[in-house]
């Protein structure tokens, strides 16, 4: 256990559905991240939140909408997704101003868009 | 091309040493990391090294950093079947305080 939990672990949704992914960290960190992991591609950073403020958005389509209500929780709201959005979505957290900026990952949500 | 490159596959015999290699492009990278991903799981941080170091050892793991060649390696001594996983190298490039750039990962298979 890394101290970062994600729900659900698996999600199948149609292209017209709306769903949300949830991430919670129990490490007292103040930065949280969403990554996308597709087959045979490097991990892609999607969003970064620092002290609840979004600091990075790596040209992610608007059908992905993040929300960070506090330093412990991070959501990814999904709507009108495409089949190519099927992937493993990983959440991570880190503590700013630590020596190594190391990020701790949750187990991921395996998303399938039909 | 990718900023961080790794070989895709490595097979070793149980009990042998494994060496997983990585090359990166940003000579100003401050930290370099090794993560492990088992099937169906997220990424587990194994170790990291600061750019002013050339070696770091942690139990069975040894990280070597050659800044001149921008080459990073992870050596696993006495490799066990439980070490079978995908290993990712990652860097924090200069100017991006918290954005990790990952390689595509090396699938390590440990044969009995």
PDB file of C-alpha atoms in Angstrom:
ATOM      1  CA  UNK A   1       0.000   0.000   0.000  1.00  0.00           C
ATOM      2  CA  UNK A   2       1.406   3.373  -1.006  1.00  0.00           C
ATOM      3  CA  UNK A   3      -1.093   5.523   0.869  1.00  0.00           C
ATOM      4  CA  UNK A   4      -2.852   6.538  -2.344  1.00  0.00           C
ATOM      5  CA  UNK A   5      -6.195   4.911  -3.131  1.00  0.00           C
ATOM      6  CA  UNK A   6      -8.225   5.074  -6.301  1.00  0.00           C
ATOM      7  CA  UNK A   7     -11.819   4.114  -7.043  1.00  0.00           C
ATOM      8  CA  UNK A   8     -13.184   2.436  -8.986  1.00  0.00           C
ATOM      9  CA  UNK A   9     -10.449   0.021  -9.989  1.00  0.00           C
ATOM     10  CA  UNK A  10     -12.230  -0.871 -13.207  1.00  0.00           C
ATOM     11  CA  UNK A  11     -14.752   1.134 -15.214  1.00  0.00           C
ATOM     12  CA  UNK A  12     -16.544   0.429 -18.469  1.00  0.00           C
ATOM     13  CA  UNK A  13     -18.477   3.298 -19.950  1.00  0.00           C
ATOM     14  CA  UNK A  14     -20.184   4.224 -23.184  1.00  0.00           C
ATOM     15  CA  UNK A  15     -19.213   7.268 -25.151  1.00  0.00           C
ATOM     16  CA  UNK A  16     -22.284   9.182 -23.984  1.00  0.00           C
ATOM     17  CA  UNK A  17     -21.880   8.415 -20.279  1.00  0.00           C
ATOM     18  CA  UNK A  18     -20.614  10.676 -17.533  1.00  0.00           C
ATOM     19  CA  UNK A  19     -18.497   9.165 -14.811  1.00  0.00           C
ATOM     20  CA  UNK A  20     -15.918  10.258 -12.255  1.00  0.00           C
ATOM     21  CA  UNK A  21     -12.668   8.776 -11.012  1.00  0.00           C
ATOM     22  CA  UNK A  22     -11.675   9.378  -7.422  1.00  0.00           C
ATOM     23  CA  UNK A  23      -8.280   9.528  -5.785  1.00  0.00           C
ATOM     24  CA  UNK A  24      -7.478   9.962  -2.109  1.00  0.00           C
ATOM     25  CA  UNK A  25      -4.076  10.256  -0.503  1.00  0.00           C
ATOM     26  CA  UNK A  26      -3.389   9.566   3.183  1.00  0.00           C
ATOM     27  CA  UNK A  27       0.194  10.841   3.197  1.00  0.00           C
ATOM     28  CA  UNK A  28      -0.329  14.475   4.078  1.00  0.00           C
ATOM     29  CA  UNK A  29       1.017  15.551   0.697  1.00  0.00           C
ATOM     30  CA  UNK A  30       0.110  18.833  -0.931  1.00  0.00           C
ATOM     31  CA  UNK A  31       0.522  18.035  -4.626  1.00  0.00           C
ATOM     32  CA  UNK A  32      -1.567  15.599  -6.649  1.00  0.00           C
ATOM     33  CA  UNK A  33      -1.369  14.388 -10.241  1.00  0.00           C
ATOM     34  CA  UNK A  34      -3.337  12.556 -12.905  1.00  0.00           C
ATOM     35  CA  UNK A  35      -1.469  10.396 -15.413  1.00  0.00           C
ATOM     36  CA  UNK A  36      -2.671   8.353 -18.371  1.00  0.00           C
ATOM     37  CA  UNK A  37      -0.980   5.062 -19.168  1.00  0.00           C
ATOM     38  CA  UNK A  38      -1.774   3.610 -22.580  1.00  0.00           C
ATOM     39  CA  UNK A  39      -0.398   0.414 -24.011  1.00  0.00           C
ATOM     40  CA  UNK A  40       3.094   0.766 -25.453  1.00  0.00           C
ATOM     41  CA  UNK A  41       3.340   4.494 -24.663  1.00  0.00           C
ATOM     42  CA  UNK A  42       5.155   6.316 -21.874  1.00  0.00           C
ATOM     43  CA  UNK A  43       3.096   7.636 -19.002  1.00  0.00           C
ATOM     44  CA  UNK A  44       1.526  10.945 -19.901  1.00  0.00           C
ATOM     45  CA  UNK A  45       1.086  13.617 -17.277  1.00  0.00           C
ATOM     46  CA  UNK A  46      -2.396  15.119 -17.550  1.00  0.00           C
ATOM     47  CA  UNK A  47      -2.884  17.502 -14.623  1.00  0.00           C
ATOM     48  CA  UNK A  48      -0.997  18.774 -11.597  1.00  0.00           C
ATOM     49  CA  UNK A  49      -2.548  20.326  -8.517  1.00  0.00           C
ATOM     50  CA  UNK A  50      -0.485  22.077  -5.879  1.00  0.00           C
ATOM     51  CA  UNK A  51      -2.244  23.196  -2.697  1.00  0.00           C
ATOM     52  CA  UNK A  52      -5.591  22.613  -4.490  1.00  0.00           C
ATOM     53  CA  UNK A  53      -4.638  24.919  -7.346  1.00  0.00           C
ATOM     54  CA  UNK A  54      -4.200  23.532 -10.825  1.00  0.00           C
ATOM     55  CA  UNK A  55      -0.679  24.301 -11.956  1.00  0.00           C
ATOM     56  CA  UNK A  56      -0.351  22.147 -15.064  1.00  0.00           C
ATOM     57  CA  UNK A  57      -2.691  21.067 -17.809  1.00  0.00           C
ATOM     58  CA  UNK A  58      -0.813  19.237 -20.520  1.00  0.00           C
ATOM     59  CA  UNK A  59      -3.157  20.012 -23.399  1.00  0.00           C
ATOM     60  CA  UNK A  60      -5.729  17.556 -22.165  1.00  0.00           C
ATOM     61  CA  UNK A  61      -9.064  17.525 -24.070  1.00  0.00           C
ATOM     62  CA  UNK A  62     -11.935  19.209 -22.273  1.00  0.00           C
ATOM     63  CA  UNK A  63     -13.832  15.920 -22.010  1.00  0.00           C
ATOM     64  CA  UNK A  64     -11.511  15.328 -19.017  1.00  0.00           C
ATOM     65  CA  UNK A  65     -12.289  17.697 -16.171  1.00  0.00           C
ATOM     66  CA  UNK A  66     -10.270  17.549 -12.947  1.00  0.00           C
ATOM     67  CA  UNK A  67     -11.400  18.707  -9.546  1.00  0.00           C
ATOM     68  CA  UNK A  68      -9.365  19.063  -6.370  1.00  0.00           C
ATOM     69  CA  UNK A  69     -11.578  20.099  -3.431  1.00  0.00           C
ATOM     70  CA  UNK A  70      -8.774  19.720  -0.877  1.00  0.00           C
ATOM     71  CA  UNK A  71      -5.206  18.492  -0.650  1.00  0.00           C
ATOM     72  CA  UNK A  72      -6.279  14.913   0.020  1.00  0.00           C
ATOM     73  CA  UNK A  73      -8.811  14.351  -2.738  1.00  0.00           C
ATOM     74  CA  UNK A  74      -8.625  14.520  -6.500  1.00  0.00           C
ATOM     75  CA  UNK A  75     -11.316  13.712  -9.042  1.00  0.00           C
ATOM     76  CA  UNK A  76     -11.326  13.251 -12.776  1.00  0.00           C
ATOM     77  CA  UNK A  77     -14.739  13.841 -14.338  1.00  0.00           C
ATOM     78  CA  UNK A  78     -15.288  12.122 -17.654  1.00  0.00           C
ATOM     79  CA  UNK A  79     -17.870  12.870 -20.317  1.00  0.00           C
ATOM     80  CA  UNK A  80     -18.359  11.996 -23.996  1.00  0.00           C
ATOM     81  CA  UNK A  81     -15.139  10.006 -24.096  1.00  0.00           C
ATOM     82  CA  UNK A  82     -13.713   8.297 -27.156  1.00  0.00           C
ATOM     83  CA  UNK A  83     -12.527   4.684 -27.470  1.00  0.00           C
ATOM     84  CA  UNK A  84      -8.930   5.922 -27.650  1.00  0.00           C
ATOM     85  CA  UNK A  85      -9.355   7.235 -24.105  1.00  0.00           C
ATOM     86  CA  UNK A  86      -9.348   3.643 -22.867  1.00  0.00           C
ATOM     87  CA  UNK A  87      -6.291   3.369 -20.619  1.00  0.00           C
ATOM     88  CA  UNK A  88      -5.063   3.019 -17.072  1.00  0.00           C
ATOM     89  CA  UNK A  89      -5.505   6.303 -15.202  1.00  0.00           C
ATOM     90  CA  UNK A  90      -3.059   6.756 -12.387  1.00  0.00           C
ATOM     91  CA  UNK A  91      -3.175   9.233  -9.550  1.00  0.00           C
ATOM     92  CA  UNK A  92      -0.072  10.264  -7.651  1.00  0.00           C
ATOM     93  CA  UNK A  93       0.851  12.603  -4.818  1.00  0.00           C
ATOM     94  CA  UNK A  94       3.988  14.245  -3.533  1.00  0.00           C
ATOM     95  CA  UNK A  95       5.138  16.654  -0.873  1.00  0.00           C
ATOM     96  CA  UNK A  96       6.519  19.941  -2.095  1.00  0.00           C
ATOM     97  CA  UNK A  97       9.921  20.979  -0.810  1.00  0.00           C
ATOM     98  CA  UNK A  98      11.029  17.467   0.049  1.00  0.00           C
ATOM     99  CA  UNK A  99      14.465  16.590  -1.149  1.00  0.00           C
ATOM    100  CA  UNK A 100      13.518  14.138  -3.863  1.00  0.00           C
ATOM    101  CA  UNK A 101      10.128  15.318  -5.172  1.00  0.00           C
ATOM    102  CA  UNK A 102       9.243  11.644  -5.202  1.00  0.00           C
ATOM    103  CA  UNK A 103       5.734  10.814  -6.297  1.00  0.00           C
ATOM    104  CA  UNK A 104       3.657   8.011  -4.835  1.00  0.00           C
ATOM    105  CA  UNK A 105       1.137   6.322  -7.086  1.00  0.00           C
ATOM    106  CA  UNK A 106      -2.224   4.729  -6.546  1.00  0.00           C
ATOM    107  CA  UNK A 107      -3.169   1.400  -8.160  1.00  0.00           C
ATOM    108  CA  UNK A 108      -4.983   3.061 -11.029  1.00  0.00           C
ATOM    109  CA  UNK A 109      -8.399   2.855 -12.633  1.00  0.00           C
ATOM    110  CA  UNK A 110      -8.606   0.674 -15.732  1.00  0.00           C
ATOM    111  CA  UNK A 111     -11.019   2.540 -18.027  1.00  0.00           C
ATOM    112  CA  UNK A 112     -12.635   0.969 -21.070  1.00  0.00           C
ATOM    113  CA  UNK A 113     -14.703   3.166 -23.376  1.00  0.00           C
ATOM    114  CA  UNK A 114     -17.114   1.254 -25.599  1.00  0.00           C
TER     115      UNK A 114
ATOM    116  CA  UNK B   1      12.159  10.728 -30.129  1.00  0.00           C
ATOM    117  CA  UNK B   2      11.548  10.030 -26.457  1.00  0.00           C
ATOM    118  CA  UNK B   3      13.307  12.046 -23.799  1.00  0.00           C
ATOM    119  CA  UNK B   4      13.929   8.919 -21.747  1.00  0.00           C
ATOM    120  CA  UNK B   5      14.748   5.645 -23.503  1.00  0.00           C
ATOM    121  CA  UNK B   6      14.810   2.085 -22.245  1.00  0.00           C
ATOM    122  CA  UNK B   7      15.059  -1.362 -23.757  1.00  0.00           C
ATOM    123  CA  UNK B   8      11.649  -2.987 -23.876  1.00  0.00           C
ATOM    124  CA  UNK B   9      12.525  -6.460 -22.615  1.00  0.00           C
ATOM    125  CA  UNK B  10      15.042  -8.235 -20.380  1.00  0.00           C
ATOM    126  CA  UNK B  11      15.128 -11.889 -19.326  1.00  0.00           C
ATOM    127  CA  UNK B  12      17.357 -13.285 -16.602  1.00  0.00           C
ATOM    128  CA  UNK B  13      17.683 -16.521 -14.653  1.00  0.00           C
ATOM    129  CA  UNK B  14      16.617 -16.620 -11.030  1.00  0.00           C
ATOM    130  CA  UNK B  15      19.586 -15.859  -8.821  1.00  0.00           C
ATOM    131  CA  UNK B  16      21.463 -13.906 -11.485  1.00  0.00           C
ATOM    132  CA  UNK B  17      21.880 -10.129 -11.478  1.00  0.00           C
ATOM    133  CA  UNK B  18      19.669  -7.960 -13.659  1.00  0.00           C
ATOM    134  CA  UNK B  19      20.816  -4.704 -15.145  1.00  0.00           C
ATOM    135  CA  UNK B  20      18.210  -2.370 -16.583  1.00  0.00           C
ATOM    136  CA  UNK B  21      19.519   0.587 -18.554  1.00  0.00           C
ATOM    137  CA  UNK B  22      18.113   3.994 -19.323  1.00  0.00           C
ATOM    138  CA  UNK B  23      19.326   7.012 -21.259  1.00  0.00           C
ATOM    139  CA  UNK B  24      17.982  10.495 -20.831  1.00  0.00           C
ATOM    140  CA  UNK B  25      18.468  13.696 -22.758  1.00  0.00           C
ATOM    141  CA  UNK B  26      18.339  16.544 -20.250  1.00  0.00           C
ATOM    142  CA  UNK B  27      21.776  16.975 -18.753  1.00  0.00           C
ATOM    143  CA  UNK B  28      20.315  19.380 -16.196  1.00  0.00           C
ATOM    144  CA  UNK B  29      17.963  16.815 -14.696  1.00  0.00           C
ATOM    145  CA  UNK B  30      18.086  17.081 -10.934  1.00  0.00           C
ATOM    146  CA  UNK B  31      16.598  13.757  -9.888  1.00  0.00           C
ATOM    147  CA  UNK B  32      16.297  10.400 -11.601  1.00  0.00           C
ATOM    148  CA  UNK B  33      13.997   7.642 -10.459  1.00  0.00           C
ATOM    149  CA  UNK B  34      13.271   3.978 -10.823  1.00  0.00           C
ATOM    150  CA  UNK B  35       9.712   2.744 -10.502  1.00  0.00           C
ATOM    151  CA  UNK B  36       8.364  -0.814 -10.597  1.00  0.00           C
ATOM    152  CA  UNK B  37       4.945  -1.800 -11.923  1.00  0.00           C
ATOM    153  CA  UNK B  38       3.521  -5.252 -11.326  1.00  0.00           C
ATOM    154  CA  UNK B  39       0.558  -6.514 -13.378  1.00  0.00           C
ATOM    155  CA  UNK B  40      -2.675  -4.760 -12.492  1.00  0.00           C
ATOM    156  CA  UNK B  41      -0.962  -2.376 -10.097  1.00  0.00           C
ATOM    157  CA  UNK B  42       0.216   1.201  -9.984  1.00  0.00           C
ATOM    158  CA  UNK B  43       3.817   2.350  -9.944  1.00  0.00           C
ATOM    159  CA  UNK B  44       5.936   1.656  -6.890  1.00  0.00           C
ATOM    160  CA  UNK B  45       8.863   3.971  -6.230  1.00  0.00           C
ATOM    161  CA  UNK B  46      11.988   1.832  -5.820  1.00  0.00           C
ATOM    162  CA  UNK B  47      14.689   4.418  -5.461  1.00  0.00           C
ATOM    163  CA  UNK B  48      15.940   7.723  -6.754  1.00  0.00           C
ATOM    164  CA  UNK B  49      19.287   9.399  -7.156  1.00  0.00           C
ATOM    165  CA  UNK B  50      20.273  13.021  -7.053  1.00  0.00           C
ATOM    166  CA  UNK B  51      22.286  14.243  -9.991  1.00  0.00           C
ATOM    167  CA  UNK B  52      25.383  15.019  -7.904  1.00  0.00           C
ATOM    168  CA  UNK B  53      25.720  11.351  -6.974  1.00  0.00           C
ATOM    169  CA  UNK B  54      27.116   8.599  -9.163  1.00  0.00           C
ATOM    170  CA  UNK B  55      25.979   5.601  -7.173  1.00  0.00           C
ATOM    171  CA  UNK B  56      23.329   4.679  -4.663  1.00  0.00           C
ATOM    172  CA  UNK B  57      22.850   1.289  -3.041  1.00  0.00           C
ATOM    173  CA  UNK B  58      19.777   0.054  -1.229  1.00  0.00           C
ATOM    174  CA  UNK B  59      19.792  -3.624  -0.262  1.00  0.00           C
ATOM    175  CA  UNK B  60      19.656  -5.606  -3.531  1.00  0.00           C
ATOM    176  CA  UNK B  61      19.345  -2.482  -5.654  1.00  0.00           C
ATOM    177  CA  UNK B  62      22.271  -0.479  -7.004  1.00  0.00           C
ATOM    178  CA  UNK B  63      21.738   2.641  -9.090  1.00  0.00           C
ATOM    179  CA  UNK B  64      24.584   3.953 -11.228  1.00  0.00           C
ATOM    180  CA  UNK B  65      24.520   7.366 -12.835  1.00  0.00           C
ATOM    181  CA  UNK B  66      26.872   8.447 -15.594  1.00  0.00           C
ATOM    182  CA  UNK B  67      26.118  12.117 -16.143  1.00  0.00           C
ATOM    183  CA  UNK B  68      28.605  12.496 -18.956  1.00  0.00           C
ATOM    184  CA  UNK B  69      26.829   9.856 -21.024  1.00  0.00           C
ATOM    185  CA  UNK B  70      23.387  10.628 -19.541  1.00  0.00           C
ATOM    186  CA  UNK B  71      23.028   6.995 -18.638  1.00  0.00           C
ATOM    187  CA  UNK B  72      21.257   5.516 -15.646  1.00  0.00           C
ATOM    188  CA  UNK B  73      21.174   1.872 -14.662  1.00  0.00           C
ATOM    189  CA  UNK B  74      19.447  -0.254 -12.071  1.00  0.00           C
ATOM    190  CA  UNK B  75      21.134  -3.436 -10.935  1.00  0.00           C
ATOM    191  CA  UNK B  76      19.111  -6.025  -9.041  1.00  0.00           C
ATOM    192  CA  UNK B  77      21.262  -8.571  -7.266  1.00  0.00           C
ATOM    193  CA  UNK B  78      20.068 -12.162  -6.767  1.00  0.00           C
ATOM    194  CA  UNK B  79      16.998 -11.608  -8.946  1.00  0.00           C
ATOM    195  CA  UNK B  80      13.883 -13.437  -7.779  1.00  0.00           C
ATOM    196  CA  UNK B  81      10.656 -14.382  -9.568  1.00  0.00           C
ATOM    197  CA  UNK B  82       8.914 -11.673  -7.569  1.00  0.00           C
ATOM    198  CA  UNK B  83      11.083  -9.125  -9.333  1.00  0.00           C
ATOM    199  CA  UNK B  84       9.297  -9.842 -12.611  1.00  0.00           C
ATOM    200  CA  UNK B  85       7.607  -6.561 -13.514  1.00  0.00           C
ATOM    201  CA  UNK B  86       7.942  -3.495 -15.699  1.00  0.00           C
ATOM    202  CA  UNK B  87      10.621  -1.069 -14.576  1.00  0.00           C
ATOM    203  CA  UNK B  88      10.351   2.603 -15.450  1.00  0.00           C
ATOM    204  CA  UNK B  89      13.114   5.139 -15.462  1.00  0.00           C
ATOM    205  CA  UNK B  90      12.015   8.748 -14.943  1.00  0.00           C
ATOM    206  CA  UNK B  91      13.634  12.161 -14.707  1.00  0.00           C
ATOM    207  CA  UNK B  92      12.670  15.619 -13.635  1.00  0.00           C
ATOM    208  CA  UNK B  93      13.957  17.816 -16.446  1.00  0.00           C
ATOM    209  CA  UNK B  94      15.258  21.269 -15.632  1.00  0.00           C
ATOM    210  CA  UNK B  95      12.574  23.913 -15.415  1.00  0.00           C
ATOM    211  CA  UNK B  96       9.817  21.474 -14.455  1.00  0.00           C
ATOM    212  CA  UNK B  97       9.973  21.153 -10.712  1.00  0.00           C
ATOM    213  CA  UNK B  98       7.531  18.309 -10.420  1.00  0.00           C
ATOM    214  CA  UNK B  99       6.832  16.952 -13.904  1.00  0.00           C
ATOM    215  CA  UNK B 100       8.265  13.495 -14.209  1.00  0.00           C
ATOM    216  CA  UNK B 101       9.200  12.320 -17.696  1.00  0.00           C
ATOM    217  CA  UNK B 102       9.009   8.546 -17.967  1.00  0.00           C
ATOM    218  CA  UNK B 103      10.574   6.040 -20.284  1.00  0.00           C
ATOM    219  CA  UNK B 104       8.422   3.376 -21.904  1.00  0.00           C
ATOM    220  CA  UNK B 105       9.470   0.784 -19.359  1.00  0.00           C
ATOM    221  CA  UNK B 106      11.505  -2.439 -19.432  1.00  0.00           C
ATOM    222  CA  UNK B 107       9.646  -5.710 -18.967  1.00  0.00           C
ATOM    223  CA  UNK B 108      11.833  -7.888 -16.740  1.00  0.00           C
ATOM    224  CA  UNK B 109      11.115 -11.610 -16.879  1.00  0.00           C
ATOM    225  CA  UNK B 110      12.806 -13.852 -14.337  1.00  0.00           C
ATOM    226  CA  UNK B 111      13.138 -17.430 -15.501  1.00  0.00           C
ATOM    227  CA  UNK B 112      13.326 -20.332 -13.017  1.00  0.00           C
TER     228      UNK B 112
END
